[in-house]
Amino acid sequence: MQEIEKAKIELTALREKIDYHNYRYYILDDPEVSDAEYDHLLQRLLHIENKYPELIVPESPSQRVGAPIEGGFNPVRHSVPMLSLENGFSEKDVKEFEKRIRRLLEYTNTITYTVEPKLDGLAVELIYDNSILKTASTRGDGYIGEDITSNAKTIKSIPLRLLSPQDSLKLPEHIEVRGEIYMEKKAFQQLNKEREKQGEALFANPRNAAAGSVRQLDPHITARRPLMFFSYGIGLVSGWEFASQIELLTTLKSWGLRVNTEHIKECANIDEAIGHCRYLEDIKHDLPYEIDGAVIKVNSLEMQKNLGEKSRSPRWALAYKFEPTQATTKIYSIDVQVGRTGALTPVAHLKPVEVGGVNVSRATLHNQEEIKRKDIKEGDTVIIQRAGDVIPEVVKVIKAKRTGKEKPFHMPDRCPVCGSQLAPPDDEVVIRCANPGCPAQVTGGIKHFVSKDAMDIDGLGDKLVDQLVGLGRIKDAADIYHLTLEDLVPLDKMAEKLANNILTAINNSKKTTLSRFIYSLGIRHVGEHVATVLAKKFRRFDSLQNADKEDLLSIKEIGPEIADSILSYFSNNKNISFINRLFEAGITIEEMPLEKELFKEHPFSGKLFVLTGALSTLTRAEAKKLIEEKKGNVSASITSKTDYLVVGKSPGSKLARAKDLSVPILSEEEFLTIAGQE
Ligand code: IVH
């Protein structure tokens, strides 16, 4: 036998072994071999692949970290929309949920449920074709997400290949696995500690840290972030059928996907389900990850199908939300922060306390009104709470603990940063510094401009911006593009290599997207979502700049307040010259492609369909016309060439034949969902 043939056989065996040990370690949390033995296998694999690079396959365990992604993430359309969940907050809500189900299904026997911890991370979809991980995407708006395949591959608990358990060799040809990418509480704190040392902005919570890590263009960075994955559901699947949610979860686990089986419970009735929700709420602090509730799902998939969905959420599931986490601590002092819009926010400095696994030493007091309403004083003992991703806040003062030494707090008459006059509260509550040149507003604006979701200039953290502004080296964000190595190297904790990296990041940020650019400007009321809406609508920056009120108000999401804020921004000469200086510095904006151009090919295009059974919403002829409009073809009988069988009520023998030949099967609903895509 030739050397290369031998190498091929050894590689196959090595990959199988490594995949298996990964499964034991990352999925079952029960390794069979020592780290040294595992490393030995991996080294051997790398050695052979190094010698025969032509034998490397994308799903090899060596291929977890790939090349940086050029030009941003591509859009991915979900073949079945990724819905969200309806929330319930009490036992009563859960009972109502069951009542509605009984009414809709006209069903009186007991209904079984699964109850699953609701992880606070980000929802993703993994597509496996013939067992190989082909695409990973974020949820996005539920219909279109972003292609994060290279980053997902770096997550060890996401298998690159599904395993086939001994008892059933067959795996589905196509399966869309859904689940949550998240970061454990400890790992999150460690990451923030490191970022603080580097002068980088801290993540507010594990969820933001996970989302920020997944949205890195360089998979090397994602690979260093301790991300994990749990699967909890599926989208489209072909060549496999499940009867219940619990069967689905156990099957996913047997294929090597990570499932939170330790805390998921199959419940015989709704009371048991409520019991398990309560149990999860009880133990949530002891879990290594954050959960913000429990998800109750009707166990039977047939019932799920019959219940269907409302506009944004399925009728067969309910998110039972927990009470936000609270803790008691003391306010050392209160001071006032000036944000990038000049808004003055009183902030309480607290005796550090752990709230739901996160260390908290500051809480927002919102504004003077809130302080008055809650009667908060310096030195008070207070209850604070953290809910999901919001900044911790003071819920109430424990007045019984007062000693009489507490000091009342008053908002200053002048800006605590620049000393200038304050503008009277515009909406009765928020007091603003009226000086646009106030250093707090200037640095706030620059920090916003360079941040992850804006121009994403990696390495230019808050502390660096403070230094550069303090030294007078930059007066606004446009000055960033004129920084040189000589400007950076003398700064605190700066080495030449880091300085070079920052300059590269600055340079790379020059090529950007319209939505990022709009968001970066920091126009009041224009957050990420509005920026994206504006980018989609205007497609070119000058069109937005020249838009009048009518143009703006014609957009559904935009009301008069946002429109006025945009118009006032563009009518200010200082802003116009700032924008011109950005373009002079070399900022280029990719034109937004039209929605349609994002997906030139309809998924039906070039595909061969067979129809069987009666469809409930359209006739055979209408279905045929629909397929042909999208450039697909219809034939009468199933062969190995058939791409899809569409199944209606009382299907004929074609269904069995399609199953024999492993032809993917679409329900009417699935067919219509895919057909509806542009
Ligand atoms: S099921 C159609 N199960 O919660 C059902 N979601 O508000 C959709 N989540 O976007 C999701 N744990 O990110 C489901 N065990 C679980 C979950 C879960 C966390 C998240 C998911 C989703 C959000 C829904």
XYZ file of C-alpha atoms and ligand atoms in Angstrom:
702
model
C 0.000 0.000 0.000
C 1.169 3.509 -0.768
C 2.271 5.762 2.104
C -0.536 8.194 1.450
C -3.155 5.437 1.539
C -1.838 4.353 4.918
C -1.899 7.944 6.105
C -5.514 8.252 4.988
C -6.544 5.201 7.000
C -4.667 6.356 10.069
C -6.189 9.830 9.787
C -9.717 8.427 9.655
C -9.060 6.361 12.753
C -7.413 9.272 14.575
C -10.258 11.653 13.786
C -12.794 9.152 14.975
C -10.910 8.685 18.233
C -10.432 12.409 18.808
C -14.081 13.137 18.024
C -15.078 10.441 20.473
C -12.849 11.808 23.238
C -14.121 15.330 22.555
C -17.593 13.944 23.008
C -16.659 12.313 26.318
C -14.995 15.495 27.537
C -17.141 18.342 26.233
C -20.544 16.733 25.861
C -20.713 14.078 28.549
C -18.278 15.830 30.882
C -16.828 12.395 31.569
C -13.426 11.939 29.890
C -12.020 8.473 29.339
C -8.401 9.431 28.722
C -5.894 11.784 30.312
C -5.105 15.169 28.755
C -1.691 13.819 27.800
C -3.157 10.878 25.902
C -5.562 13.193 24.111
C -2.771 15.614 23.191
C -0.761 12.732 21.865
C -3.557 11.784 19.443
C -3.970 15.396 18.349
C -0.220 15.831 17.782
C -0.144 12.684 15.662
C -3.080 13.991 13.604
C -1.389 17.362 13.083
C 1.837 15.638 12.110
C 0.183 13.558 9.376
C -1.964 16.437 8.129
C 1.135 18.563 7.966
C 2.814 15.967 5.789
C -0.245 15.437 3.587
C -2.179 18.703 3.573
C -4.286 17.365 0.706
C -5.886 14.970 3.196
C -7.221 17.731 5.441
C -11.030 17.913 5.530
C -13.019 20.842 6.974
C -14.488 18.706 9.760
C -11.091 17.506 10.975
C -10.528 18.328 14.671
C -7.516 20.353 13.507
C -9.724 22.757 11.573
C -11.449 24.538 14.421
C -9.701 27.867 13.942
C -9.779 29.315 10.438
C -8.860 32.507 8.604
C -10.343 35.914 9.468
C -13.668 36.710 7.864
C -13.384 39.318 5.119
C -15.887 42.070 4.708
C -18.303 41.161 7.493
C -20.733 38.332 8.090
C -22.908 37.071 5.269
C -26.645 36.889 5.723
C -28.250 33.475 6.185
C -31.959 32.947 5.801
C -33.481 30.458 8.245
C -35.576 27.891 6.421
C -37.916 27.828 9.419
C -38.126 31.188 11.224
C -36.436 31.305 14.638
C -39.232 32.523 16.856
C -39.063 33.944 20.328
C -41.058 32.915 23.373
C -44.061 34.320 25.107
C -43.342 35.240 28.717
C -45.204 34.138 31.837
C -44.482 35.507 35.288
C -46.672 33.516 37.652
C -48.325 30.183 38.293
C -51.524 31.774 37.029
C -49.900 32.589 33.675
C -48.767 28.973 33.362
C -52.242 27.658 34.123
C -53.693 30.045 31.539
C -51.160 28.732 29.057
C -52.410 25.181 29.585
C -56.034 26.259 29.447
C -55.492 27.876 26.067
C -53.784 24.738 24.774
C -56.697 22.547 25.912
C -59.169 24.855 24.277
C -57.292 24.985 20.978
C -56.708 21.237 20.822
C -60.099 20.348 22.312
C -58.208 17.979 24.538
C -59.063 16.902 28.080
C -56.529 14.198 28.987
C -53.281 15.037 30.742
C -50.675 16.819 28.675
C -47.002 16.152 29.324
C -44.379 18.870 29.136
C -40.652 19.393 29.216
C -39.212 22.084 31.423
C -35.786 23.396 30.415
C -33.556 26.056 31.955
C -33.741 29.224 29.847
C -30.137 30.071 29.257
C -29.203 33.684 28.831
C -26.912 33.648 25.820
C -27.549 33.953 22.129
C -29.644 31.696 19.944
C -27.922 30.036 17.008
C -28.717 27.502 14.331
C -26.274 24.790 13.238
C -26.885 23.059 9.937
C -25.515 19.551 9.542
C -25.579 18.034 6.067
C -24.730 14.369 5.995
C -23.474 14.746 9.576
C -20.993 17.504 8.767
C -21.403 20.992 10.263
C -21.950 23.195 7.210
C -23.347 26.483 8.494
C -23.814 28.187 11.819
C -25.875 31.340 11.988
C -27.209 33.763 14.557
C -30.925 34.261 15.076
C -30.824 37.800 13.662
C -34.347 39.108 13.234
C -35.690 35.559 13.287
C -35.769 35.306 9.496
C -32.270 36.339 8.472
C -29.251 35.853 10.696
C -25.518 36.156 10.187
C -23.160 33.442 9.048
C -20.876 32.756 12.021
C -19.668 29.322 10.887
C -15.948 30.024 11.384
C -16.556 31.305 14.889
C -18.932 28.518 15.885
C -16.340 25.959 14.789
C -13.971 27.247 17.468
C -16.443 26.240 20.198
C -15.436 22.821 21.435
C -18.919 21.806 22.561
C -20.182 22.271 18.996
C -19.372 19.044 17.138
C -17.946 19.478 13.638
C -19.417 16.089 12.797
C -22.373 14.239 14.287
C -21.608 10.886 15.835
C -23.543 7.833 14.937
C -24.461 5.778 17.972
C -23.982 2.008 17.683
C -27.645 1.098 17.658
C -28.651 3.218 14.690
C -26.159 3.956 11.987
C -28.412 6.246 10.071
C -28.257 9.958 10.748
C -30.489 12.578 9.107
C -29.135 13.912 5.803
C -30.050 17.401 6.820
C -30.751 18.754 10.249
C -30.929 22.276 11.610
C -30.029 22.180 15.282
C -30.945 25.125 17.439
C -29.499 26.138 20.740
C -27.763 28.718 22.825
C -24.152 29.877 22.834
C -23.274 31.192 26.266
C -20.451 31.935 28.655
C -20.227 30.597 32.185
C -20.284 33.127 35.035
C -16.737 32.397 36.224
C -15.274 32.577 32.728
C -17.069 35.875 32.189
C -15.572 37.398 35.334
C -12.114 36.185 34.379
C -12.482 37.669 30.893
C -13.548 41.033 32.303
C -10.624 41.013 34.721
C -8.237 40.581 31.798
C -9.992 43.276 29.800
C -9.743 45.691 32.687
C -5.989 45.083 32.799
C -5.753 45.792 29.059
C -7.807 48.967 29.391
C -10.565 47.477 27.274
C -14.266 48.118 27.788
C -15.864 45.606 30.128
C -18.790 43.442 29.094
C -21.928 44.199 31.079
C -22.896 40.547 31.527
C -22.143 37.036 30.267
C -24.696 37.345 27.485
C -23.050 40.431 25.996
C -19.674 38.774 26.366
C -20.917 35.730 24.445
C -22.543 37.846 21.734
C -19.475 40.073 21.402
C -17.222 37.046 21.119
C -19.321 35.417 18.429
C -19.324 38.617 16.390
C -15.537 38.794 16.049
C -14.246 38.839 12.492
C -11.156 36.950 13.539
C -11.935 33.394 14.710
C -8.620 33.361 16.603
C -10.151 35.831 19.042
C -13.377 33.845 19.358
C -11.332 30.693 19.931
C -9.772 32.281 23.020
C -13.148 33.124 24.516
C -14.573 30.390 26.752
C -17.856 29.848 24.915
C -20.160 26.880 25.349
C -23.176 25.514 23.573
C -26.369 23.716 24.595
C -28.925 22.545 22.036
C -32.644 22.711 22.744
C -34.478 22.266 19.466
C -34.464 21.886 15.700
C -35.571 23.663 12.552
C -35.931 21.621 9.406
C -34.952 17.961 9.493
C -35.084 15.425 6.729
C -34.794 11.692 6.948
C -35.815 11.533 10.580
C -38.950 11.920 12.657
C -39.342 12.627 16.332
C -42.419 12.016 18.449
C -41.668 14.252 21.400
C -39.449 17.058 22.615
C -37.819 14.762 25.155
C -37.074 12.168 22.473
C -35.673 14.911 20.278
C -33.356 16.089 23.046
C -32.123 12.597 23.926
C -31.542 11.833 20.264
C -29.570 15.051 19.743
C -27.458 14.082 22.704
C -26.836 10.602 21.301
C -25.563 12.258 18.120
C -22.934 14.131 20.076
C -24.713 17.424 20.650
C -24.588 18.961 24.088
C -27.977 18.925 25.837
C -28.637 20.176 29.360
C -30.092 16.824 30.410
C -29.070 17.297 34.024
C -31.640 20.069 34.472
C -34.241 19.282 31.835
C -37.239 17.382 33.125
C -40.062 15.570 31.403
C -43.146 16.470 33.452
C -46.287 14.330 33.607
C -48.607 17.322 33.963
C -48.676 21.085 34.363
C -48.306 21.014 38.154
C -45.138 19.010 37.869
C -43.936 21.507 35.281
C -44.592 24.407 37.664
C -42.745 22.450 40.363
C -39.671 22.083 38.173
C -39.752 25.808 37.280
C -39.707 26.577 41.012
C -36.900 24.117 41.561
C -34.800 25.763 38.829
C -35.482 29.184 40.339
C -34.305 27.854 43.702
C -31.022 26.512 42.424
C -30.267 29.149 39.804
C -27.477 30.735 41.853
C -25.686 27.420 42.115
C -25.634 26.903 38.352
C -22.384 27.785 36.599
C -24.289 29.804 33.944
C -26.974 32.474 34.065
C -30.570 31.507 33.506
C -33.367 34.049 33.465
C -36.252 31.614 33.508
C -37.469 28.182 32.523
C -38.992 27.161 29.205
C -42.117 24.988 29.379
C -42.785 23.101 26.143
C -45.632 20.776 25.183
C -43.883 17.434 24.875
C -45.782 15.915 21.952
C -44.507 17.222 18.620
C -47.807 16.392 17.013
C -49.572 18.647 19.489
C -46.919 21.297 18.875
C -47.645 21.109 15.180
C -51.377 21.393 15.693
C -50.975 24.346 18.008
C -48.745 26.196 15.550
C -47.626 29.727 16.252
C -48.705 33.303 16.661
C -46.819 36.026 14.833
C -43.582 35.846 16.827
C -43.906 32.906 19.204
C -45.145 29.323 19.228
C -48.361 28.536 21.112
C -46.802 25.380 22.539
C -44.102 27.012 24.654
C -43.913 29.502 27.480
C -40.910 31.218 29.056
C -41.529 31.291 32.777
C -39.493 34.316 33.863
C -37.856 34.405 37.274
C -37.963 37.339 39.640
C -34.888 39.485 39.046
C -31.998 38.789 41.385
C -31.691 41.037 44.412
C -29.112 41.648 47.120
C -28.652 43.949 50.100
C -25.689 46.298 50.383
C -24.644 49.792 51.417
C -24.206 53.005 49.436
C -20.750 54.459 50.151
C -21.233 57.574 48.077
C -23.122 59.042 45.157
C -21.528 60.851 42.259
C -22.617 62.114 38.900
C -21.526 60.816 35.519
C -21.787 62.766 32.301
C -22.589 60.640 29.286
C -21.855 61.216 25.623
C -25.137 63.052 25.142
C -24.351 65.288 28.101
C -26.932 63.565 30.288
C -26.107 63.667 33.986
C -26.684 60.356 35.723
C -26.293 59.930 39.470
C -24.460 56.699 40.281
C -24.263 54.956 43.654
C -20.923 53.499 44.690
C -21.723 50.366 46.626
C -20.041 48.062 49.023
C -19.262 45.277 46.494
C -21.819 42.481 46.567
C -22.526 39.431 44.431
C -25.837 39.473 42.624
C -26.681 36.351 40.676
C -23.054 35.409 40.193
C -21.850 38.851 39.139
C -19.925 41.240 41.344
C -21.635 44.610 41.591
C -20.058 47.775 42.986
C -22.128 50.452 41.244
C -25.784 50.991 40.563
C -27.548 53.626 38.535
C -29.887 55.968 40.370
C -31.317 57.178 37.026
C -32.061 60.828 37.896
C -32.949 63.318 40.612
C -36.631 62.391 40.490
C -35.886 58.744 41.198
C -33.632 59.646 44.120
C -36.374 61.792 45.574
C -39.068 59.206 44.975
C -37.085 56.406 46.594
C -35.620 58.748 49.228
C -32.054 57.539 48.702
C -29.209 58.996 50.783
C -25.473 58.429 50.952
C -24.782 55.801 53.632
C -28.133 54.064 53.184
C -28.522 50.291 53.263
C -30.363 49.331 50.095
C -31.750 46.438 48.106
C -30.331 46.335 44.603
C -31.324 44.188 41.651
C -30.030 43.060 38.328
C -32.478 41.914 35.683
C -31.109 40.347 32.514
C -28.777 42.757 30.812
C -29.791 45.981 32.532
C -27.384 47.896 34.749
C -27.938 47.153 38.443
C -30.371 49.520 40.129
C -31.505 50.392 43.610
C -34.958 48.974 44.361
C -35.486 50.450 47.788
C -33.926 51.775 50.931
C -34.115 49.738 54.129
C -35.122 52.646 56.342
C -34.945 50.582 59.549
C -31.173 50.470 59.114
C -30.759 54.251 59.158
C -28.491 55.671 61.853
C -29.137 59.339 61.208
C -25.694 59.817 59.690
C -26.975 59.401 56.124
C -26.436 62.386 53.844
C -29.052 63.618 51.385
C -27.876 64.035 47.808
C -28.425 66.999 45.493
C -27.658 67.231 41.820
C -24.921 69.812 41.116
C -25.793 73.217 39.548
C -22.905 72.971 37.120
C -21.487 70.162 34.993
C -19.148 68.197 37.290
C -16.768 67.678 34.357
C -16.495 71.044 32.579
C -18.139 73.352 35.091
C -20.485 74.891 32.557
C -24.140 75.742 33.001
C -26.636 72.916 32.844
C -29.569 72.836 30.471
C -32.935 72.682 32.208
C -34.407 69.185 32.087
C -35.888 68.740 28.579
C -38.289 65.970 29.434
C -38.731 66.995 33.070
C -36.165 64.518 34.366
C -32.852 64.375 32.528
C -30.485 67.258 33.186
C -27.860 67.806 30.502
C -24.568 69.609 30.208
C -25.201 72.137 27.437
C -21.569 72.431 26.366
C -20.947 70.272 23.281
C -17.219 70.676 23.888
C -17.482 69.170 27.381
C -14.665 66.603 27.686
C -17.159 64.036 28.987
C -19.242 64.381 25.841
C -16.200 64.419 23.591
C -14.613 61.305 25.092
C -18.028 59.620 25.375
C -18.626 60.269 21.679
C -15.215 58.899 20.729
C -15.652 55.804 22.909
C -18.983 55.198 21.248
C -17.479 55.686 17.786
C -14.749 53.064 18.307
C -16.941 50.550 20.155
C -17.567 46.998 18.999
C -20.964 47.583 17.383
C -19.909 50.915 15.891
C -16.614 51.226 13.967
C -15.176 48.332 15.964
C -11.617 49.568 16.481
C -10.144 46.787 18.551
C -7.550 47.802 21.141
C -8.633 51.428 21.380
C -10.203 50.986 24.807
C -11.702 53.560 27.170
C -8.475 54.230 29.044
C -6.547 54.900 25.840
C -9.213 57.285 24.607
C -9.077 59.112 27.955
C -5.297 59.455 27.639
C -5.368 60.623 24.036
C -8.039 63.221 24.750
C -6.276 64.274 27.959
C -3.058 64.876 26.016
C -4.978 66.895 23.434
C -3.897 64.453 20.737
C -7.462 63.799 19.594
C -10.329 66.245 19.802
C -12.908 64.122 18.034
C -13.227 60.717 16.408
C -11.962 61.946 13.019
C -8.579 62.686 14.625
C -8.160 58.969 15.295
C -7.433 58.456 11.613
C -4.377 60.722 11.846
C -2.737 58.981 14.799
C 0.813 57.754 14.246
C 3.108 55.299 15.971
C 4.858 58.255 17.646
C 1.559 59.339 19.205
C 0.829 55.942 20.676
C 4.156 54.483 21.785
C 4.787 56.962 24.657
C 1.419 56.189 26.246
C 0.933 54.156 29.436
C 1.289 50.388 29.087
C 1.938 50.646 25.358
C 4.382 48.492 23.482
C 5.263 48.974 19.827
C 3.525 45.768 18.834
C 0.283 46.796 20.509
C 0.552 50.278 18.986
C 0.953 48.708 15.548
C -2.038 46.468 16.124
C -4.137 49.471 17.064
C -3.045 51.367 13.955
C -3.964 48.355 11.835
C -7.362 48.167 13.543
C -7.884 51.890 12.883
C -6.985 51.402 9.260
C -9.214 48.342 8.896
C -12.160 50.224 10.328
C -12.059 52.636 7.385
C -13.956 50.130 5.291
C -17.304 49.871 6.953
C -20.989 49.297 6.445
C -23.611 51.979 6.245
C -25.458 50.851 9.368
C -22.279 50.822 11.471
C -21.304 54.232 10.185
C -24.689 55.751 10.977
C -24.677 54.189 14.420
C -21.112 55.434 15.071
C -22.143 59.063 14.670
C -23.967 58.810 17.983
C -27.045 60.701 16.804
C -29.520 60.846 19.658
C -32.195 58.145 19.470
C -30.325 56.374 16.672
C -29.237 53.085 18.198
C -28.132 49.987 16.341
C -31.618 49.007 15.293
C -32.637 52.412 13.942
C -29.253 52.706 12.186
C -29.924 49.409 10.400
C -33.415 50.501 9.434
C -32.045 53.761 8.011
C -29.274 51.962 6.135
C -31.760 49.554 4.569
C -34.047 52.361 3.536
C -31.541 54.912 2.194
C -28.761 52.554 1.064
C -26.379 55.495 0.571
C -25.112 57.892 3.186
C -25.806 61.029 1.120
C -29.420 59.962 0.634
C -29.841 59.844 4.406
C -28.038 63.145 4.809
C -30.380 64.811 2.302
C -33.563 63.195 3.584
C -36.343 65.511 4.701
C -38.826 64.955 7.467
C -41.367 63.384 5.178
C -38.829 60.824 3.902
C -37.922 59.918 7.450
C -41.465 59.687 8.709
C -42.413 57.403 5.826
C -40.365 54.696 7.574
C -42.480 52.589 9.881
C -40.051 52.485 12.800
C -39.341 56.215 12.762
C -41.448 58.696 14.660
C -41.181 62.485 14.932
C -38.725 62.432 17.817
C -36.157 60.327 15.967
C -36.768 62.232 12.724
C -36.180 65.602 14.421
C -33.041 64.342 16.078
C -31.640 63.162 12.718
C -32.562 66.413 10.975
C -31.052 68.501 13.736
C -27.851 66.439 13.599
C -27.401 67.006 9.867
C -28.280 70.688 10.056
C -25.388 71.370 12.408
C -22.315 72.599 10.487
C -19.944 71.162 13.052
C -21.360 67.698 12.387
C -21.114 68.152 8.638
C -17.476 69.147 8.829
C -16.829 66.200 11.172
C -18.391 63.827 8.631
C -16.411 65.416 5.794
C -13.195 64.963 7.727
C -14.041 61.286 8.226
C -14.485 60.795 4.505
C -11.288 62.759 3.800
C -9.482 60.392 6.168
C -10.492 57.531 3.878
C -13.697 56.092 5.329
C -15.517 54.145 2.643
C -18.991 52.726 3.004
C -20.179 49.665 1.193
C -23.478 50.286 -0.476
C -26.226 48.224 1.123
C -27.304 45.493 -1.262
C -31.017 45.358 -1.949
C -32.765 42.731 0.148
C -33.454 40.793 -3.027
C -29.864 40.855 -4.170
C -28.809 39.214 -0.936
C -30.458 36.048 -2.146
C -30.260 35.812 -5.868
C -31.314 32.199 -5.919
C -34.540 31.032 -4.433
C -34.096 27.753 -2.540
C -36.512 26.110 -5.014
C -34.431 27.076 -8.015
C -33.245 24.020 -9.975
C -34.878 21.614 -7.521
C -37.092 18.691 -8.470
C -40.343 18.343 -6.502
C -42.949 15.630 -6.131
C -46.321 16.306 -4.491
C -48.471 13.825 -2.584
C -51.685 14.084 -0.541
C -54.088 17.007 -0.382
C -52.691 20.403 0.532
C -54.984 22.484 2.686
C -54.212 25.983 1.447
C -53.653 25.459 -2.264
C -54.478 23.072 -5.083
C -51.943 20.852 -6.820
C -51.959 23.181 -9.798
C -51.310 26.202 -7.600
C -48.469 24.405 -5.840
C -46.973 23.471 -9.203
C -47.247 27.039 -10.409
C -45.586 28.299 -7.234
C -42.660 25.916 -7.666
C -42.249 26.767 -11.327
C -42.356 30.501 -10.638
C -39.365 29.981 -8.391
C -37.640 28.041 -11.169
C -38.154 24.594 -9.689
C -39.674 21.575 -11.449
C -42.417 19.133 -10.561
C -42.504 15.469 -11.523
C -45.012 12.714 -10.843
C -42.889 9.976 -9.342
C -40.164 9.681 -6.768
C -36.709 8.728 -7.989
C -33.258 9.183 -6.532
C -33.179 12.502 -8.425
C -36.099 13.953 -6.459
C -35.003 16.806 -4.206
C -38.172 17.167 -2.115
C -41.441 15.422 -1.512
C -44.194 17.776 -0.368
C -46.698 15.933 1.791
C -50.319 16.923 2.342
C -53.206 15.121 4.076
C -53.615 11.340 3.387
C -50.419 10.917 1.375
C -50.102 8.011 -1.047
C -47.379 5.415 -1.491
C -44.949 8.125 -2.581
C -44.268 8.900 1.060
C -42.966 5.414 1.810
C -40.919 5.403 -1.376
C -39.420 8.797 -0.530
C -38.459 7.488 2.897
C -36.834 4.430 1.315
C -34.774 6.620 -0.974
C -34.088 9.141 1.826
C -35.681 11.939 -0.169
C -36.177 15.009 2.069
C -39.815 15.443 3.062
C -41.504 18.800 3.494
C -44.781 19.388 5.272
C -47.148 21.884 3.705
C -46.121 24.438 6.276
C -42.420 23.956 5.635
C -43.017 24.111 1.901
C -44.919 27.382 2.230
C -42.340 28.858 4.565
C -39.556 28.196 2.094
C -41.718 29.260 -0.853
C -42.431 32.571 0.863
C -38.770 33.522 0.762
C -37.679 36.092 -1.730
S -37.007 27.399 22.549
C -39.723 28.547 19.311
N -35.601 26.588 24.592
O -34.875 32.082 24.646
C -39.003 28.348 20.562
N -35.290 28.829 23.852
O -37.158 34.104 23.946
C -37.792 29.163 20.627
N -33.618 30.103 25.072
O -34.220 33.006 21.334
C -36.771 28.835 21.566
N -33.061 28.480 26.459
O -32.278 32.210 22.765
C -35.875 27.612 23.774
N -34.401 25.726 26.367
C -34.673 26.736 25.554
C -34.026 27.995 25.655
C -34.373 29.020 24.778
C -32.830 29.743 26.097
C -33.646 31.442 24.452
C -33.420 31.441 22.978
C -34.593 32.154 22.363
C -35.152 32.888 23.526
C -36.647 33.000 23.340
